[in-house]
GROMACS .gro file of N, CA, C and O in nm:
model
  544
    1MET      N    1  -1.388   0.529   3.343
    1MET     CA    2  -1.450   0.475   3.265
    1MET      C    3  -1.503   0.550   3.159
    1MET      O    4  -1.489   0.495   3.027
    2LYS      N    5  -1.553   0.689   3.184
    2LYS     CA    6  -1.565   0.786   3.081
    2LYS      C    7  -1.445   0.797   2.987
    2LYS      O    8  -1.472   0.836   2.856
    3THR      N    9  -1.322   0.792   3.028
    3THR     CA   10  -1.208   0.813   2.970
    3THR      C   11  -1.199   0.691   2.876
    3THR      O   12  -1.183   0.740   2.721
    4ASN      N   13  -1.244   0.595   2.917
    4ASN     CA   14  -1.240   0.485   2.816
    4ASN      C   15  -1.328   0.484   2.696
    4ASN      O   16  -1.287   0.469   2.570
    5ASN      N   17  -1.443   0.537   2.696
    5ASN     CA   18  -1.550   0.558   2.611
    5ASN      C   19  -1.484   0.707   2.532
    5ASN      O   20  -1.528   0.648   2.398
    6THR      N   21  -1.438   0.770   2.586
    6THR     CA   22  -1.412   0.908   2.509
    6THR      C   23  -1.269   0.849   2.410
    6THR      O   24  -1.253   0.879   2.315
    7THR      N   25  -1.165   0.748   2.485
    7THR     CA   26  -1.056   0.718   2.400
    7THR      C   27  -1.101   0.648   2.275
    7THR      O   28  -1.065   0.642   2.153
    8GLN      N   29  -1.231   0.547   2.306
    8GLN     CA   30  -1.245   0.437   2.207
    8GLN      C   31  -1.339   0.530   2.096
    8GLN      O   32  -1.313   0.495   1.982
    9THR      N   33  -1.404   0.629   2.157
    9THR     CA   34  -1.457   0.713   2.024
    9THR      C   35  -1.350   0.780   1.942
    9THR      O   36  -1.413   0.808   1.809
   10ALA      N   37  -1.249   0.817   2.003
   10ALA     CA   38  -1.148   0.878   1.881
   10ALA      C   39  -1.070   0.828   1.808
   10ALA      O   40  -1.023   0.881   1.740
   11GLU      N   41  -1.043   0.665   1.890
   11GLU     CA   42  -1.016   0.595   1.817
   11GLU      C   43  -1.112   0.560   1.681
   11GLU      O   44  -1.060   0.520   1.573
   12GLU      N   45  -1.220   0.533   1.705
   12GLU     CA   46  -1.337   0.532   1.597
   12GLU      C   47  -1.342   0.601   1.486
   12GLU      O   48  -1.323   0.623   1.366
   13THR      N   49  -1.329   0.743   1.536
   13THR     CA   50  -1.332   0.849   1.470
   13THR      C   51  -1.192   0.851   1.356
   13THR      O   52  -1.187   0.929   1.256
   14ARG      N   53  -1.068   0.850   1.408
   14ARG     CA   54  -0.982   0.821   1.356
   14ARG      C   55  -0.986   0.750   1.254
   14ARG      O   56  -0.924   0.746   1.148
   15LEU      N   57  -1.003   0.626   1.278
   15LEU     CA   58  -1.017   0.480   1.170
   15LEU      C   59  -1.106   0.538   1.070
   15LEU      O   60  -1.081   0.505   0.959
   16THR      N   61  -1.213   0.594   1.101
   16THR     CA   62  -1.341   0.650   1.037
   16THR      C   63  -1.284   0.745   0.896
   16THR      O   64  -1.297   0.729   0.817
   17ALA      N   65  -1.214   0.815   0.966
   17ALA     CA   66  -1.130   0.934   0.894
   17ALA      C   67  -1.007   0.883   0.786
   17ALA      O   68  -1.006   0.884   0.666
   18MET      N   69  -0.962   0.792   0.841
   18MET     CA   70  -0.862   0.678   0.795
   18MET      C   71  -0.914   0.653   0.630
   18MET      O   72  -0.874   0.643   0.528
   19LYS      N   73  -0.996   0.557   0.694
   19LYS     CA   74  -1.064   0.483   0.566
   19LYS      C   75  -1.157   0.556   0.443
   19LYS      O   76  -1.165   0.542   0.356
   20THR      N   77  -1.205   0.650   0.498
   20THR     CA   78  -1.249   0.755   0.406
   20THR      C   79  -1.147   0.817   0.316
   20THR      O   80  -1.177   0.825   0.188
   21PHE      N   81  -1.037   0.872   0.373
   21PHE     CA   82  -0.911   0.946   0.315
   21PHE      C   83  -0.862   0.855   0.212
   21PHE      O   84  -0.862   0.852   0.100
   22TYR      N   85  -0.833   0.748   0.255
   22TYR     CA   86  -0.762   0.597   0.184
   22TYR      C   87  -0.885   0.574   0.067
   22TYR      O   88  -0.805   0.541  -0.054
   23ALA      N   89  -1.014   0.586   0.047
   23ALA     CA   90  -1.095   0.548  -0.037
   23ALA      C   91  -1.093   0.654  -0.145
   23ALA      O   92  -1.138   0.634  -0.244
   24THR      N   93  -1.023   0.772  -0.119
   24THR     CA   94  -1.038   0.913  -0.242
   24THR      C   95  -0.933   0.867  -0.305
   24THR      O   96  -0.898   0.926  -0.428
   25LEU      N   97  -0.829   0.808  -0.261
   25LEU     CA   98  -0.695   0.772  -0.301
   25LEU      C   99  -0.706   0.652  -0.432
   25LEU      O  100  -0.753   0.555  -0.417
   26THR      N  101  -0.644   0.703  -0.556
   26THR     CA  102  -0.627   0.610  -0.679
   26THR      C  103  -0.468   0.492  -0.661
   26THR      O  104  -0.408   0.537  -0.633
   27SER      N  105  -0.533   0.394  -0.633
   27SER     CA  106  -0.443   0.273  -0.583
   27SER      C  107  -0.487   0.170  -0.629
   27SER      O  108  -0.609   0.091  -0.600
   28GLU      N  109  -0.398   0.023  -0.661
   28GLU     CA  110  -0.440  -0.099  -0.671
   28GLU      C  111  -0.469  -0.148  -0.566
   28GLU      O  112  -0.510  -0.279  -0.549
   29ILE      N  113  -0.376  -0.096  -0.453
   29ILE     CA  114  -0.399  -0.163  -0.308
   29ILE      C  115  -0.525  -0.124  -0.230
   29ILE      O  116  -0.576   0.016  -0.252
   30ASP      N  117  -0.592  -0.205  -0.161
   30ASP     CA  118  -0.713  -0.199  -0.085
   30ASP      C  119  -0.688  -0.084   0.029
   30ASP      O  120  -0.666  -0.176   0.165
   31LEU      N  121  -0.655   0.035   0.017
   31LEU     CA  122  -0.626   0.099   0.136
   31LEU      C  123  -0.708   0.114   0.249
   31LEU      O  124  -0.645   0.072   0.375
   32PRO      N  125  -0.819   0.124   0.251
   32PRO     CA  126  -0.902   0.132   0.359
   32PRO      C  127  -0.888  -0.027   0.421
   32PRO      O  128  -0.887   0.030   0.593
   33TYR      N  129  -0.852  -0.119   0.371
   33TYR     CA  130  -0.846  -0.239   0.434
   33TYR      C  131  -0.714  -0.234   0.553
   33TYR      O  132  -0.735  -0.311   0.655
   34PHE      N  133  -0.611  -0.164   0.481
   34PHE     CA  134  -0.522  -0.128   0.612
   34PHE      C  135  -0.522  -0.054   0.691
   34PHE      O  136  -0.426  -0.045   0.756
   35ALA      N  137  -0.634   0.031   0.685
   35ALA     CA  138  -0.650   0.137   0.784
   35ALA      C  139  -0.648   0.087   0.970
   35ALA      O  140  -0.661  -0.014   0.980
   36ASP      N  141  -0.578   0.167   1.030
   36ASP     CA  142  -0.539   0.097   1.178
   36ASP      C  143  -0.509   0.199   1.232
   36ASP      O  144  -0.434   0.319   1.239
   37ALA      N  145  -0.605   0.273   1.359
   37ALA     CA  146  -0.614   0.419   1.430
   37ALA      C  147  -0.476   0.414   1.512
   37ALA      O  148  -0.424   0.532   1.498
   38SER      N  149  -0.412   0.292   1.497
   38SER     CA  150  -0.305   0.310   1.549
   38SER      C  151  -0.151   0.393   1.466
   38SER      O  152  -0.033   0.422   1.515
   39HIS      N  153  -0.187   0.390   1.346
   39HIS     CA  154  -0.110   0.424   1.239
   39HIS      C  155  -0.096   0.570   1.255
   39HIS      O  156  -0.169   0.648   1.279
   40GLU      N  157   0.051   0.632   1.258
   40GLU     CA  158   0.080   0.781   1.298
   40GLU      C  159   0.159   0.834   1.184
   40GLU      O  160   0.170   0.936   1.153
   41SER      N  161   0.184   0.772   1.069
   41SER     CA  162   0.261   0.800   0.964
   41SER      C  163   0.240   0.730   0.837
   41SER      O  164   0.205   0.588   0.831
   42PHE      N  165   0.297   0.766   0.747
   42PHE     CA  166   0.313   0.695   0.598
   42PHE      C  167   0.369   0.534   0.616
   42PHE      O  168   0.353   0.454   0.579
   43GLU      N  169   0.501   0.564   0.710
   43GLU     CA  170   0.603   0.438   0.712
   43GLU      C  171   0.495   0.352   0.794
   43GLU      O  172   0.502   0.209   0.773
   44ASP      N  173   0.410   0.410   0.867
   44ASP     CA  174   0.321   0.272   0.938
   44ASP      C  175   0.238   0.216   0.853
   44ASP      O  176   0.234   0.112   0.873
   45LEU      N  177   0.188   0.297   0.774
   45LEU     CA  178   0.073   0.209   0.662
   45LEU      C  179   0.180   0.139   0.567
   45LEU      O  180   0.109   0.046   0.537
   46ARG      N  181   0.292   0.170   0.506
   46ARG     CA  182   0.365   0.097   0.441
   46ARG      C  183   0.407  -0.042   0.496
   46ARG      O  184   0.407  -0.151   0.425
   47GLU      N  185   0.450  -0.023   0.602
   47GLU     CA  186   0.473  -0.153   0.715
   47GLU      C  187   0.360  -0.232   0.688
   47GLU      O  188   0.370  -0.346   0.707
   48ALA      N  189   0.226  -0.203   0.705
   48ALA     CA  190   0.139  -0.256   0.718
   48ALA      C  191   0.104  -0.344   0.611
   48ALA      O  192   0.034  -0.438   0.618
   49ILE      N  193   0.103  -0.256   0.491
   49ILE     CA  194   0.112  -0.290   0.383
   49ILE      C  195   0.208  -0.431   0.334
   49ILE      O  196   0.150  -0.507   0.286
   50GLN      N  197   0.320  -0.414   0.344
   50GLN     CA  198   0.386  -0.479   0.318
   50GLN      C  199   0.371  -0.603   0.427
   50GLN      O  200   0.401  -0.718   0.318
   51ASP      N  201   0.361  -0.617   0.546
   51ASP     CA  202   0.323  -0.725   0.625
   51ASP      C  203   0.211  -0.799   0.584
   51ASP      O  204   0.218  -0.936   0.594
   52GLY      N  205   0.134  -0.704   0.544
   52GLY     CA  206   0.002  -0.742   0.483
   52GLY      C  207  -0.018  -0.843   0.368
   52GLY      O  208  -0.086  -0.868   0.295
   53ASN      N  209   0.117  -0.838   0.296
   53ASN     CA  210   0.123  -0.873   0.143
   53ASN      C  211   0.062  -0.787   0.051
   53ASN      O  212  -0.024  -0.875  -0.026
   54GLY      N  213   0.013  -0.674   0.089
   54GLY     CA  214  -0.040  -0.575  -0.003
   54GLY      C  215   0.009  -0.531  -0.131
   54GLY      O  216  -0.090  -0.481  -0.214
   55PHE      N  217   0.141  -0.535  -0.101
   55PHE     CA  218   0.166  -0.487  -0.281
   55PHE      C  219   0.208  -0.606  -0.347
   55PHE      O  220   0.216  -0.619  -0.495
   56ASP      N  221   0.134  -0.738  -0.313
   56ASP     CA  222   0.177  -0.836  -0.391
   56ASP      C  223   0.084  -0.867  -0.477
   56ASP      O  224  -0.073  -0.901  -0.447
   57ILE      N  225   0.095  -0.869  -0.607
   57ILE     CA  226  -0.029  -0.860  -0.719
   57ILE      C  227   0.021  -1.034  -0.796
   57ILE      O  228   0.123  -1.001  -0.831
   58GLU      N  229  -0.085  -1.077  -0.801
   58GLU     CA  230  -0.082  -1.235  -0.916
   58GLU      C  231  -0.153  -1.229  -0.987
   58GLU      O  232  -0.274  -1.220  -1.027
   59ILE      N  233  -0.111  -1.220  -1.102
   59ILE     CA  234  -0.117  -1.229  -1.248
   59ILE      C  235  -0.115  -1.375  -1.296
   59ILE      O  236   0.005  -1.443  -1.312
   60ILE      N  237  -0.259  -1.431  -1.319
   60ILE     CA  238  -0.282  -1.579  -1.366
   60ILE      C  239  -0.294  -1.608  -1.516
   60ILE      O  240  -0.384  -1.471  -1.561
   61TYR      N  241  -0.284  -1.676  -1.559
   61TYR     CA  242  -0.364  -1.705  -1.719
   61TYR      C  243  -0.234  -1.629  -1.795
   61TYR      O  244  -0.205  -1.518  -1.830
   62TYR      N  245  -0.189  -1.707  -1.912
   62TYR     CA  246  -0.058  -1.658  -1.989
   62TYR      C  247  -0.137  -1.548  -2.080
   62TYR      O  248  -0.037  -1.435  -2.084
   63SER      N  249  -0.265  -1.529  -2.151
   63SER     CA  250  -0.289  -1.408  -2.212
   63SER      C  251  -0.306  -1.287  -2.121
   63SER      O  252  -0.254  -1.156  -2.183
   64ARG      N  253  -0.351  -1.301  -2.007
   64ARG     CA  254  -0.340  -1.195  -1.921
   64ARG      C  255  -0.195  -1.114  -1.910
   64ARG      O  256  -0.167  -1.012  -1.869
   65ALA      N  257  -0.138  -1.230  -1.878
   65ALA     CA  258   0.008  -1.190  -1.834
   65ALA      C  259   0.091  -1.170  -1.959
   65ALA      O  260   0.178  -1.042  -1.934
   66MET      N  261   0.063  -1.188  -2.055
   66MET     CA  262   0.134  -1.112  -2.196
   66MET      C  263   0.078  -0.975  -2.209
   66MET      O  264   0.149  -0.885  -2.248
   67GLU      N  265  -0.046  -0.967  -2.164
   67GLU     CA  266  -0.109  -0.848  -2.172
   67GLU      C  267  -0.065  -0.722  -2.076
   67GLU      O  268  -0.055  -0.642  -2.154
   68TYR      N  269  -0.014  -0.772  -1.983
   68TYR     CA  270   0.006  -0.682  -1.898
   68TYR      C  271   0.188  -0.652  -1.910
   68TYR      O  272   0.209  -0.544  -1.945
   69LEU      N  273   0.238  -0.743  -1.959
   69LEU     CA  274   0.383  -0.706  -1.993
   69LEU      C  275   0.375  -0.648  -2.132
   69LEU      O  276   0.474  -0.531  -2.120
   70THR      N  277   0.306  -0.657  -2.225
   70THR     CA  278   0.336  -0.590  -2.349
   70THR      C  279   0.288  -0.444  -2.314
   70THR      O  280   0.348  -0.329  -2.366
   71ALA      N  281   0.186  -0.418  -2.241
   71ALA     CA  282   0.137  -0.270  -2.187
   71ALA      C  283   0.250  -0.226  -2.110
   71ALA      O  284   0.258  -0.071  -2.090
   72ASN      N  285   0.320  -0.289  -2.001
   72ASN     CA  286   0.415  -0.200  -1.939
   72ASN      C  287   0.535  -0.251  -1.931
   72ASN      O  288   0.636  -0.155  -1.854
   73ASP      N  289   0.602  -0.358  -2.003
   73ASP     CA  290   0.728  -0.384  -2.003
   73ASP      C  291   0.773  -0.451  -2.172
   73ASP      O  292   0.810  -0.587  -2.154
   74THR      N  293   0.732  -0.415  -2.264
   74THR     CA  294   0.761  -0.465  -2.391
   74THR      C  295   0.895  -0.554  -2.400
   74THR      O  296   0.883  -0.656  -2.443
   75SER      N  297   0.999  -0.483  -2.344
   75SER     CA  298   1.118  -0.549  -2.399
   75SER      C  299   1.147  -0.656  -2.280
   75SER      O  300   1.250  -0.685  -2.296
   76LEU      N  301   1.083  -0.650  -2.171
   76LEU     CA  302   1.100  -0.713  -2.073
   76LEU      C  303   1.215  -0.697  -1.983
   76LEU      O  304   1.252  -0.772  -1.877
   77ARG      N  305   1.287  -0.635  -2.028
   77ARG     CA  306   1.418  -0.549  -1.937
   77ARG      C  307   1.385  -0.545  -1.795
   77ARG      O  308   1.443  -0.598  -1.717
   78THR      N  309   1.268  -0.469  -1.749
   78THR     CA  310   1.281  -0.441  -1.633
   78THR      C  311   1.195  -0.568  -1.527
   78THR      O  312   1.274  -0.564  -1.434
   79SER      N  313   1.104  -0.656  -1.595
   79SER     CA  314   1.051  -0.728  -1.541
   79SER      C  315   1.208  -0.841  -1.504
   79SER      O  316   1.170  -0.931  -1.384
   80LEU      N  317   1.256  -0.887  -1.599
   80LEU     CA  318   1.362  -0.957  -1.611
   80LEU      C  319   1.464  -0.931  -1.503
   80LEU      O  320   1.532  -1.009  -1.406
   81GLU      N  321   1.480  -0.792  -1.487
   81GLU     CA  322   1.610  -0.749  -1.371
   81GLU      C  323   1.518  -0.769  -1.246
   81GLU      O  324   1.587  -0.823  -1.130
   82LEU      N  325   1.427  -0.738  -1.238
   82LEU     CA  326   1.351  -0.759  -1.104
   82LEU      C  327   1.372  -0.893  -1.027
   82LEU      O  328   1.383  -0.921  -0.946
   83ALA      N  329   1.332  -1.005  -1.150
   83ALA     CA  330   1.322  -1.147  -1.108
   83ALA      C  331   1.486  -1.183  -1.089
   83ALA      O  332   1.467  -1.253  -0.982
   84GLN      N  333   1.583  -1.111  -1.171
   84GLN     CA  334   1.695  -1.131  -1.117
   84GLN      C  335   1.730  -1.114  -0.972
   84GLN      O  336   1.820  -1.169  -0.908
   85ASP      N  337   1.700  -1.000  -0.919
   85ASP     CA  338   1.706  -0.965  -0.826
   85ASP      C  339   1.657  -1.026  -0.704
   85ASP      O  340   1.716  -1.025  -0.609
   86MET      N  341   1.553  -1.106  -0.751
   86MET     CA  342   1.500  -1.183  -0.619
   86MET      C  343   1.537  -1.327  -0.624
   86MET      O  344   1.503  -1.406  -0.561
   87GLY      N  345   1.626  -1.361  -0.721
   87GLY     CA  346   1.707  -1.468  -0.743
   87GLY      C  347   1.636  -1.590  -0.833
   87GLY      O  348   1.674  -1.700  -0.810
   88TYR      N  349   1.551  -1.514  -0.892
   88TYR     CA  350   1.478  -1.636  -1.000
   88TYR      C  351   1.609  -1.702  -1.093
   88TYR      O  352   1.685  -1.598  -1.109
   89GLU      N  353   1.582  -1.787  -1.113
   89GLU     CA  354   1.691  -1.893  -1.233
   89GLU      C  355   1.579  -1.839  -1.366
   89GLU      O  356   1.425  -1.878  -1.384
   90PRO      N  357   1.655  -1.814  -1.462
   90PRO     CA  358   1.584  -1.803  -1.608
   90PRO      C  359   1.463  -1.945  -1.645
   90PRO      O  360   1.376  -1.917  -1.693
   91LYS      N  361   1.544  -2.047  -1.622
   91LYS     CA  362   1.460  -2.161  -1.642
   91LYS      C  363   1.338  -2.172  -1.548
   91LYS      O  364   1.214  -2.237  -1.608
   92SER      N  365   1.337  -2.119  -1.455
   92SER     CA  366   1.217  -2.098  -1.385
   92SER      C  367   1.097  -1.997  -1.388
   92SER      O  368   0.988  -1.972  -1.306
   93LEU      N  369   1.122  -1.904  -1.480
   93LEU     CA  370   1.039  -1.790  -1.528
   93LEU      C  371   0.930  -1.846  -1.621
   93LEU      O  372   0.940  -1.935  -1.695
   94SER      N  373   0.814  -1.757  -1.608
   94SER     CA  374   0.718  -1.758  -1.689
   94SER      C  375   0.649  -1.645  -1.700
   94SER      O  376   0.709  -1.541  -1.616
   95SER      N  377   0.557  -1.615  -1.811
   95SER     CA  378   0.514  -1.483  -1.845
   95SER      C  379   0.451  -1.442  -1.707
   95SER      O  380   0.421  -1.343  -1.677
   96GLU      N  381   0.375  -1.547  -1.620
   96GLU     CA  382   0.271  -1.476  -1.523
   96GLU      C  383   0.402  -1.457  -1.399
   96GLU      O  384   0.339  -1.326  -1.328
   97ILE      N  385   0.479  -1.513  -1.362
   97ILE     CA  386   0.588  -1.502  -1.283
   97ILE      C  387   0.631  -1.341  -1.321
   97ILE      O  388   0.634  -1.276  -1.246
   98LEU      N  389   0.691  -1.316  -1.433
   98LEU     CA  390   0.754  -1.169  -1.458
   98LEU      C  391   0.623  -1.073  -1.465
   98LEU      O  392   0.661  -0.971  -1.383
   99ALA      N  393   0.484  -1.091  -1.522
   99ALA     CA  394   0.392  -1.000  -1.501
   99ALA      C  395   0.374  -0.965  -1.361
   99ALA      O  396   0.332  -0.884  -1.305
  100SER      N  397   0.387  -1.086  -1.265
  100SER     CA  398   0.296  -1.088  -1.134
  100SER      C  399   0.439  -0.993  -1.040
  100SER      O  400   0.394  -0.908  -0.963
  101ILE      N  401   0.571  -1.020  -1.074
  101ILE     CA  402   0.681  -0.942  -1.015
  101ILE      C  403   0.630  -0.790  -1.080
  101ILE      O  404   0.700  -0.710  -0.972
  102LEU      N  405   0.632  -0.763  -1.182
  102LEU     CA  406   0.622  -0.618  -1.258
  102LEU      C  407   0.522  -0.542  -1.184
  102LEU      O  408   0.520  -0.473  -1.142
  103ALA      N  409   0.402  -0.647  -1.174
  103ALA     CA  410   0.249  -0.572  -1.134
  103ALA      C  411   0.288  -0.528  -0.964
  103ALA      O  412   0.258  -0.427  -0.916
  104SER      N  413   0.359  -0.640  -0.886
  104SER     CA  414   0.392  -0.588  -0.750
  104SER      C  415   0.502  -0.482  -0.768
  104SER      O  416   0.461  -0.417  -0.653
  105GLU      N  417   0.593  -0.475  -0.807
  105GLU     CA  418   0.680  -0.347  -0.821
  105GLU      C  419   0.593  -0.220  -0.837
  105GLU      O  420   0.633  -0.139  -0.782
  106ASN      N  421   0.502  -0.233  -0.971
  106ASN     CA  422   0.427  -0.107  -1.003
  106ASN      C  423   0.341  -0.058  -0.864
  106ASN      O  424   0.306   0.050  -0.862
  107SER      N  425   0.297  -0.184  -0.798
  107SER     CA  426   0.200  -0.109  -0.678
  107SER      C  427   0.293  -0.034  -0.590
  107SER      O  428   0.237   0.076  -0.525
  108ARG      N  429   0.399  -0.099  -0.543
  108ARG     CA  430   0.467  -0.014  -0.460
  108ARG      C  431   0.530   0.110  -0.480
  108ARG      O  432   0.518   0.214  -0.413
  109SER      N  433   0.573   0.104  -0.650
  109SER     CA  434   0.589   0.247  -0.660
  109SER      C  435   0.493   0.340  -0.673
  109SER      O  436   0.481   0.466  -0.652
  110GLU      N  437   0.363   0.308  -0.709
  110GLU     CA  438   0.231   0.396  -0.720
  110GLU      C  439   0.203   0.432  -0.588
  110GLU      O  440   0.174   0.541  -0.568
  111PHE      N  441   0.224   0.312  -0.516
  111PHE     CA  442   0.195   0.370  -0.343
  111PHE      C  443   0.297   0.472  -0.319
  111PHE      O  444   0.261   0.565  -0.236
  112GLU      N  445   0.436   0.457  -0.352
  112GLU     CA  446   0.544   0.560  -0.274
  112GLU      C  447   0.495   0.690  -0.340
  112GLU      O  448   0.514   0.808  -0.312
  113GLU      N  449   0.436   0.718  -0.488
  113GLU     CA  450   0.377   0.844  -0.520
  113GLU      C  451   0.297   0.907  -0.432
  113GLU      O  452   0.291   1.047  -0.463
  114LEU      N  453   0.223   0.847  -0.346
  114LEU     CA  454   0.111   0.912  -0.268
  114LEU      C  455   0.185   0.944  -0.134
  114LEU      O  456   0.116   0.986  -0.033
  115GLU      N  457   0.322   0.946  -0.111
  115GLU     CA  458   0.358   0.956   0.032
  115GLU      C  459   0.335   1.096   0.066
  115GLU      O  460   0.289   1.127   0.178
  116THR      N  461   0.360   1.211  -0.014
  116THR     CA  462   0.330   1.346  -0.006
  116THR      C  463   0.184   1.357   0.061
  116THR      O  464   0.154   1.423   0.171
  117GLU      N  465   0.113   1.315  -0.007
  117GLU     CA  466  -0.044   1.321   0.021
  117GLU      C  467  -0.083   1.255   0.148
  117GLU      O  468  -0.162   1.311   0.235
  118ILE      N  469  -0.030   1.142   0.184
  118ILE     CA  470  -0.074   1.080   0.297
  118ILE      C  471   0.020   1.107   0.423
  118ILE      O  472  -0.043   1.151   0.519
  119THR      N  473   0.123   1.193   0.381
  119THR     CA  474   0.228   1.249   0.486
  119THR      C  475   0.122   1.352   0.579
  119THR      O  476   0.141   1.385   0.687
  120GLU      N  477   0.078   1.447   0.459
  120GLU     CA  478   0.025   1.556   0.517
  120GLU      C  479  -0.128   1.530   0.579
  120GLU      O  480  -0.129   1.604   0.660
  121PHE      N  481  -0.200   1.447   0.534
  121PHE     CA  482  -0.299   1.360   0.613
  121PHE      C  483  -0.315   1.341   0.735
  121PHE      O  484  -0.376   1.353   0.815
  122PHE      N  485  -0.196   1.222   0.760
  122PHE     CA  486  -0.148   1.203   0.908
  122PHE      C  487  -0.091   1.340   0.988
  122PHE      O  488  -0.110   1.291   1.102
  123ASP      N  489  -0.027   1.437   0.903
  123ASP     CA  490   0.026   1.543   1.005
  123ASP      C  491  -0.110   1.633   1.050
  123ASP      O  492  -0.126   1.642   1.184
  124LYS      N  493  -0.201   1.630   0.991
  124LYS     CA  494  -0.339   1.698   1.017
  124LYS      C  495  -0.389   1.599   1.115
  124LYS      O  496  -0.443   1.643   1.204
  125LEU      N  497  -0.411   1.478   1.124
  125LEU     CA  498  -0.458   1.391   1.159
  125LEU      C  499  -0.454   1.404   1.300
  125LEU      O  500  -0.480   1.388   1.436
  126ASN      N  501  -0.294   1.374   1.307
  126ASN     CA  502  -0.223   1.388   1.435
  126ASN      C  503  -0.201   1.499   1.532
  126ASN      O  504  -0.199   1.546   1.672
  127GLU      N  505  -0.227   1.645   1.451
  127GLU     CA  506  -0.257   1.768   1.520
  127GLU      C  507  -0.394   1.785   1.597
  127GLU      O  508  -0.398   1.805   1.691
  128GLU      N  509  -0.471   1.743   1.488
  128GLU     CA  510  -0.619   1.740   1.543
  128GLU      C  511  -0.637   1.636   1.681
  128GLU      O  512  -0.691   1.672   1.772
  129ARG      N  513  -0.590   1.518   1.693
  129ARG     CA  514  -0.563   1.449   1.794
  129ARG      C  515  -0.473   1.516   1.935
  129ARG      O  516  -0.563   1.503   2.022
  130ASP      N  517  -0.370   1.570   1.895
  130ASP     CA  518  -0.294   1.634   1.993
  130ASP      C  519  -0.376   1.747   2.047
  130ASP      O  520  -0.383   1.777   2.180
  131ALA      N  521  -0.407   1.827   1.967
  131ALA     CA  522  -0.538   1.961   1.993
  131ALA      C  523  -0.625   1.903   2.100
  131ALA      O  524  -0.664   1.922   2.211
  132ALA      N  525  -0.697   1.768   2.060
  132ALA     CA  526  -0.797   1.721   2.121
  132ALA      C  527  -0.753   1.648   2.256
  132ALA      O  528  -0.833   1.656   2.358
  133GLU      N  529  -0.648   1.609   2.264
  133GLU     CA  530  -0.589   1.581   2.392
  133GLU      C  531  -0.551   1.650   2.495
  133GLU      O  532  -0.566   1.624   2.637
  134GLU      N  533  -0.491   1.751   2.435
  134GLU     CA  534  -0.461   1.897   2.541
  134GLU      C  535  -0.629   1.964   2.585
  134GLU      O  536  -0.609   1.972   2.718
  135THR      N  537  -0.734   1.928   2.554
  135THR     CA  538  -0.839   1.999   2.596
  135THR      C  539  -0.868   1.924   2.695
  135THR      O  540  -0.984   1.970   2.750
  136VAL      N  541  -0.844   1.784   2.707
  136VAL     CA  542  -0.890   1.721   2.785
  136VAL      C  543  -0.867   1.731   2.954
  136VAL      O  544  -0.730   1.755   2.970
   0.00000   0.00000   0.00000
């Protein structure tokens, strides 16, 4: 029984470390929400965010959508290209859809820029876990 308590404590410690680290990162994504003690890599975290629709950003209201597009894609080239890649027909597009598609893509890109930092964190966290397991 003591092993279960120790394992639980180690998992809780790991989860707390993840949430604390994720909270220090600048991201539109609520990274601490996706923390899971079973994650061992950047890829695990990315998959959890993808599965939980964490990259999806919905921009509603014409004025907000136009503001976002003006600030991030004045020519609309990128957002129209993304919409086409997703199979949208031009007649079904609106500023809200284009802004949401672009914001979601920007969210993914922003997250990918954190790969090195997150990978280094997981490497350290996994080394600490492995060292603690060797001493038991």
